[in-house]
Amino acid sequence: MNPVALVTGAAQSIGRVIVEHLCREGWHVAALDADSPAIESARHTWSAGNDSIHWICADVSREAEVSQAIEEVRERWQRLDGVVNNAAISSAHSGPPETLSLEQWRRVLEVNLTGTFLVSRCALPLLRSSRGAVVNIASTRALQSEPFSEAYAASKGGVLSLTHALAASTAGEVRVNAISPGWIDTGPWLPAERRQPLWENPSDHQWHWSGRIGLPQDIASMTAYLLSSAAQFITGQNFTIDGGVSRRMTYPPSP
C-alpha cells in the first residue's frame, strides 16, 4: 500500500518540489495551500491527471480548515504516514522593530508557528496509528539573524522548539524532525507571474562551501529521507541545509 503524506504550502516553491519528489517515490500526497490561484496553476501545469495528488485549499492558521483537511485525508485514504509542515509567510524582512505592527507580528506567528502546531495536532491520531513522521521546515534564521527579521526569526525559532517538544511527547509513536534551509533559489518553482531564472551570480555561489546556493531539491530529498523507514532512529533533530554557510568563520573587512 502506498504511504500517504500531507504537505502544506504545497503549490509553489520548496513545497511544490517536495510534493513532486514524494510522488516520484511512490507516495500519495494531500497537497495543501491557501493560495487558490497557485493551486490551479500547479494543478494544470504539473499534476494534471496525477491521481496520487489530492489538492486542498486551506489556511493552516485556521483550526476549522485544518480539521477539515485532515478529515479529507482520512476519508480518501484512511491513513496518514507523514506530515510536512512547510507553509509559511516567507518574507523575512519586516522593517525596523519600531514599525513592526502587532497585526503583522501575529500574522507571521499564526501561519509559521501556530499553523505548524495545528496541523501536527490534528494529524497526530492518524500518525500514531501508522507510526508515522513529521518534518517541520524551519530556517537558518532560527539560528542566526540579520536586521529587521524579528517576526520571521521568532516564528522559525519556535518551530525548532516545537519540533523537539513534539518528539518528546510522541516518543515511540511518531518521529518529529526539522530542516533549516539556508539560501534556496526557488525562482523557477514560483507561480508564473513571479518566476525568475536560476541565480547565476558566481560570487554568491562561491560563498557556499558546497560551491553553489541551494535548490528546492536539496530540501525535498532530505524531507523524503526523514519521512522514510530508513530514518527510524532519528527524531527530535534539526538538519541545517545551507551549503556550509552557517559554519563559515567571517571577519570584518581589513581597515
GROMACS .gro file of C-alpha atoms in nm, residues 3-250:
model
  248
    3PRO     CA    1   0.219   0.568   0.201
    4VAL     CA    2   0.028   0.896   0.237
    5ALA     CA    3   0.173   1.237   0.318
    6LEU     CA    4   0.023   1.579   0.383
    7VAL     CA    5   0.238   1.869   0.259
    8THR     CA    6   0.144   2.227   0.345
    9GLY     CA    7   0.247   2.526   0.136
   10ALA     CA    8   0.244   2.274  -0.147
   11ALA     CA    9   0.159   2.473  -0.459
   12GLN     CA   10   0.486   2.660  -0.507
   13SER     CA   11   0.850   2.695  -0.408
   14ILE     CA   12   1.002   2.428  -0.180
   15GLY     CA   13   0.664   2.271  -0.105
   16ARG     CA   14   0.591   2.210  -0.470
   17VAL     CA   15   0.921   2.028  -0.522
   18ILE     CA   16   0.863   1.819  -0.207
   19VAL     CA   17   0.527   1.708  -0.349
   20GLU     CA   18   0.685   1.616  -0.682
   21HIS     CA   19   0.968   1.425  -0.510
   22LEU     CA   20   0.736   1.227  -0.285
   23CYS     CA   21   0.513   1.133  -0.579
   24ARG     CA   22   0.814   1.002  -0.768
   25GLU     CA   23   0.897   0.786  -0.467
   26GLY     CA   24   0.550   0.632  -0.464
   27TRP     CA   25   0.369   0.842  -0.206
   28HIS     CA   26   0.013   0.965  -0.229
   29VAL     CA   27   0.012   1.333  -0.133
   30ALA     CA   28  -0.252   1.563   0.009
   31ALA     CA   29  -0.117   1.897  -0.119
   32LEU     CA   30  -0.248   2.185   0.090
   33ASP     CA   31  -0.210   2.554   0.015
   34ALA     CA   32  -0.402   2.874   0.100
   35ASP     CA   33  -0.332   3.031  -0.242
   36SER     CA   34  -0.609   2.907  -0.471
   37PRO     CA   35  -0.463   3.060  -0.793
   38ALA     CA   36  -0.130   2.890  -0.716
   39ILE     CA   37  -0.315   2.561  -0.667
   40GLU     CA   38  -0.489   2.595  -1.002
   41SER     CA   39  -0.163   2.682  -1.174
   42ALA     CA   40   0.012   2.383  -1.020
   43ARG     CA   41  -0.280   2.152  -1.093
   44HIS     CA   42  -0.282   2.239  -1.463
   45THR     CA   43   0.091   2.267  -1.527
   46TRP     CA   44   0.240   1.968  -1.349
   47SER     CA   45  -0.017   1.750  -1.176
   48ALA     CA   46  -0.296   1.714  -1.434
   49GLY     CA   47  -0.406   1.353  -1.448
   50ASN     CA   48  -0.193   1.256  -1.149
   51ASP     CA   49  -0.437   1.081  -0.917
   52SER     CA   50  -0.172   1.043  -0.647
   53ILE     CA   51  -0.212   1.416  -0.562
   54HIS     CA   52  -0.519   1.550  -0.386
   55TRP     CA   53  -0.533   1.930  -0.368
   56ILE     CA   54  -0.679   2.107  -0.063
   57CYS     CA   55  -0.724   2.483  -0.031
   58ALA     CA   56  -0.691   2.576   0.337
   59ASP     CA   57  -0.525   2.824   0.572
   60VAL     CA   58  -0.310   2.642   0.829
   61SER     CA   59  -0.372   2.916   1.086
   62ARG     CA   60  -0.747   2.840   1.093
   63GLU     CA   61  -0.833   2.545   1.313
   64ALA     CA   62  -1.158   2.451   1.139
   65GLU     CA   63  -0.994   2.446   0.797
   66VAL     CA   64  -0.708   2.230   0.925
   67SER     CA   65  -0.951   1.985   1.086
   68GLN     CA   66  -1.147   1.960   0.760
   69ALA     CA   67  -0.828   1.899   0.562
   70ILE     CA   68  -0.726   1.610   0.789
   71GLU     CA   69  -1.077   1.468   0.761
   72GLU     CA   70  -1.046   1.478   0.380
   73VAL     CA   71  -0.725   1.279   0.407
   74ARG     CA   72  -0.892   1.026   0.638
   75GLU     CA   73  -1.190   0.984   0.405
   76ARG     CA   74  -0.978   0.949   0.091
   77TRP     CA   75  -0.701   0.716   0.213
   78GLN     CA   76  -0.795   0.605   0.568
   79ARG     CA   77  -0.435   0.664   0.675
   80LEU     CA   78  -0.160   0.923   0.706
   81ASP     CA   79   0.209   0.831   0.722
   82GLY     CA   80   0.383   1.166   0.704
   83VAL     CA   81   0.329   1.539   0.751
   84VAL     CA   82   0.549   1.814   0.607
   85ASN     CA   83   0.480   2.149   0.771
   86ASN     CA   84   0.615   2.381   0.503
   87ALA     CA   85   0.350   2.657   0.484
   88ALA     CA   86   0.490   2.993   0.590
   89ILE     CA   87   0.488   3.364   0.531
   90SER     CA   88   0.837   3.359   0.389
   91SER     CA   89   0.927   3.728   0.372
   92ALA     CA   90   1.191   3.757   0.643
   93HIS     CA   91   1.230   4.136   0.635
   94SER     CA   92   0.962   4.338   0.812
   95GLY     CA   93   1.143   4.669   0.865
   96PRO     CA   94   1.268   4.820   1.190
   97PRO     CA   95   1.113   4.663   1.502
   98GLU     CA   96   0.971   5.003   1.599
   99THR     CA   97   0.748   4.993   1.291
  100LEU     CA   98   0.653   4.623   1.307
  101SER     CA   99   0.281   4.626   1.384
  102LEU     CA  100   0.126   4.383   1.626
  103GLU     CA  101  -0.101   4.268   1.343
  104GLN     CA  102   0.199   4.183   1.122
  105TRP     CA  103   0.375   4.007   1.412
  106ARG     CA  104   0.068   3.799   1.494
  107ARG     CA  105   0.001   3.701   1.134
  108VAL     CA  106   0.354   3.567   1.081
  109LEU     CA  107   0.343   3.365   1.403
  110GLU     CA  108  -0.010   3.242   1.332
  111VAL     CA  109   0.091   3.091   0.999
  112ASN     CA  110   0.451   2.988   1.060
  113LEU     CA  111   0.429   2.861   1.417
  114THR     CA  112   0.065   2.815   1.518
  115GLY     CA  113  -0.011   2.661   1.178
  116THR     CA  114   0.266   2.406   1.229
  117PHE     CA  115   0.119   2.318   1.568
  118LEU     CA  116  -0.242   2.295   1.444
  119VAL     CA  117  -0.158   2.067   1.151
  120SER     CA  118   0.058   1.843   1.368
  121ARG     CA  119  -0.202   1.826   1.646
  122CYS     CA  120  -0.486   1.737   1.411
  123ALA     CA  121  -0.276   1.478   1.229
  124LEU     CA  122  -0.144   1.301   1.539
  125PRO     CA  123  -0.420   1.039   1.575
  126LEU     CA  124  -0.359   0.915   1.220
  127LEU     CA  125   0.018   0.941   1.257
  128ARG     CA  126   0.014   0.744   1.582
  129SER     CA  127  -0.180   0.466   1.408
  130SER     CA  128   0.075   0.445   1.126
  131ARG     CA  129   0.379   0.519   1.346
  132GLY     CA  130   0.448   0.798   1.101
  133ALA     CA  131   0.671   1.104   1.089
  134VAL     CA  132   0.656   1.484   1.086
  135VAL     CA  133   0.906   1.710   0.913
  136ASN     CA  134   0.889   2.080   1.000
  137ILE     CA  135   1.053   2.325   0.762
  138ALA     CA  136   1.226   2.586   0.979
  139SER     CA  137   1.506   2.820   0.866
  140THR     CA  138   1.867   2.908   0.936
  141ARG     CA  139   1.722   3.240   1.061
  142ALA     CA  140   1.613   3.046   1.368
  143LEU     CA  141   1.985   3.010   1.444
  144GLN     CA  142   2.141   3.333   1.314
  145SER     CA  143   1.993   3.672   1.234
  146GLU     CA  144   2.007   3.977   1.015
  147PRO     CA  145   1.839   4.313   1.081
  148PHE     CA  146   1.463   4.360   1.065
  149SER     CA  147   1.362   3.992   1.073
  150GLU     CA  148   1.213   3.969   1.423
  151ALA     CA  149   0.877   3.808   1.341
  152TYR     CA  150   1.014   3.555   1.096
  153ALA     CA  151   1.311   3.461   1.315
  154ALA     CA  152   1.091   3.422   1.622
  155SER     CA  153   0.843   3.205   1.434
  156LYS     CA  154   1.111   2.972   1.299
  157GLY     CA  155   1.287   2.955   1.635
  158GLY     CA  156   0.954   2.846   1.777
  159VAL     CA  157   0.925   2.578   1.510
  160LEU     CA  158   1.256   2.429   1.623
  161SER     CA  159   1.147   2.421   1.988
  162LEU     CA  160   0.808   2.280   1.891
  163THR     CA  161   0.989   2.008   1.696
  164HIS     CA  162   1.180   1.862   1.989
  165ALA     CA  163   0.883   1.911   2.226
  166LEU     CA  164   0.654   1.713   1.995
  167ALA     CA  165   0.924   1.448   1.952
  168ALA     CA  166   0.932   1.407   2.331
  169SER     CA  167   0.553   1.397   2.364
  170THR     CA  168   0.511   1.134   2.091
  171ALA     CA  169   0.823   0.929   2.166
  172GLY     CA  170   0.798   0.571   2.043
  173GLU     CA  171   0.499   0.652   1.822
  174VAL     CA  172   0.574   0.944   1.588
  175ARG     CA  173   0.910   1.078   1.478
  176VAL     CA  174   0.937   1.458   1.457
  177ASN     CA  175   1.230   1.639   1.294
  178ALA     CA  176   1.305   1.976   1.139
  179ILE     CA  177   1.500   2.104   0.841
  180SER     CA  178   1.653   2.453   0.842
  181PRO     CA  179   1.718   2.561   0.483
  182GLY     CA  180   1.968   2.832   0.406
  183TRP     CA  181   1.976   3.024   0.078
  184ILE     CA  182   1.749   2.829  -0.157
  185ASP     CA  183   1.681   2.956  -0.509
  186THR     CA  184   1.309   2.897  -0.550
  187GLY     CA  185   1.256   3.127  -0.851
  188PRO     CA  186   1.168   2.869  -1.118
  189TRP     CA  187   0.920   2.696  -0.885
  190LEU     CA  188   0.711   3.003  -0.808
  191PRO     CA  189   0.383   3.089  -0.988
  192ALA     CA  190   0.441   3.207  -1.346
  193GLU     CA  191   0.393   3.576  -1.271
  194ARG     CA  192   0.666   3.565  -1.001
  195ARG     CA  193   0.901   3.318  -1.168
  196GLN     CA  194   1.269   3.402  -1.210
  197PRO     CA  195   1.565   3.222  -1.370
  198LEU     CA  196   1.810   3.031  -1.154
  199TRP     CA  197   2.055   3.252  -0.968
  200GLU     CA  198   2.378   3.300  -1.162
  201ASN     CA  199   2.598   3.532  -0.953
  202PRO     CA  200   2.933   3.346  -0.924
  203SER     CA  201   3.038   3.520  -0.602
  204ASP     CA  202   2.718   3.412  -0.427
  205HIS     CA  203   2.776   3.051  -0.529
  206GLN     CA  204   3.137   3.069  -0.415
  207TRP     CA  205   3.033   3.199  -0.072
  208HIS     CA  206   2.895   2.850  -0.006
  209TRP     CA  207   3.136   2.567   0.076
  210SER     CA  208   2.923   2.349  -0.148
  211GLY     CA  209   3.015   2.573  -0.444
  212ARG     CA  210   2.656   2.677  -0.515
  213ILE     CA  211   2.346   2.812  -0.350
  214GLY     CA  212   2.072   2.567  -0.261
  215LEU     CA  213   1.789   2.427  -0.471
  216PRO     CA  214   1.448   2.304  -0.354
  217GLN     CA  215   1.551   1.950  -0.446
  218ASP     CA  216   1.814   1.965  -0.171
  219ILE     CA  217   1.536   2.011   0.083
  220ALA     CA  218   1.298   1.766  -0.083
  221SER     CA  219   1.545   1.478  -0.077
  222MET     CA  220   1.619   1.524   0.295
  223THR     CA  221   1.246   1.552   0.365
  224ALA     CA  222   1.178   1.223   0.188
  225TYR     CA  223   1.459   1.055   0.380
  226LEU     CA  224   1.330   1.176   0.719
  227LEU     CA  225   0.981   1.050   0.634
  228SER     CA  226   1.113   0.711   0.528
  229SER     CA  227   1.172   0.397   0.728
  230ALA     CA  228   1.547   0.447   0.673
  231ALA     CA  229   1.530   0.728   0.933
  232GLN     CA  230   1.364   0.529   1.210
  233PHE     CA  231   1.639   0.614   1.462
  234ILE     CA  232   1.616   0.990   1.401
  235THR     CA  233   1.380   1.211   1.598
  236GLY     CA  234   1.385   1.549   1.772
  237GLN     CA  235   1.661   1.675   1.543
  238ASN     CA  236   1.719   1.980   1.325
  239PHE     CA  237   1.912   1.944   0.999
  240THR     CA  238   2.072   2.261   0.864
  241ILE     CA  239   2.099   2.251   0.485
  242ASP     CA  240   2.283   2.563   0.379
  243GLY     CA  241   2.594   2.463   0.187
  244GLY     CA  242   2.806   2.513   0.498
  245VAL     CA  243   2.741   2.887   0.530
  246SER     CA  244   2.638   2.879   0.897
  247ARG     CA  245   2.971   2.713   0.982
  248ARG     CA  246   3.176   2.967   0.793
  249MET     CA  247   3.400   3.193   1.002
  250THR     CA  248   3.374   3.557   0.890
   0.00000   0.00000   0.00000
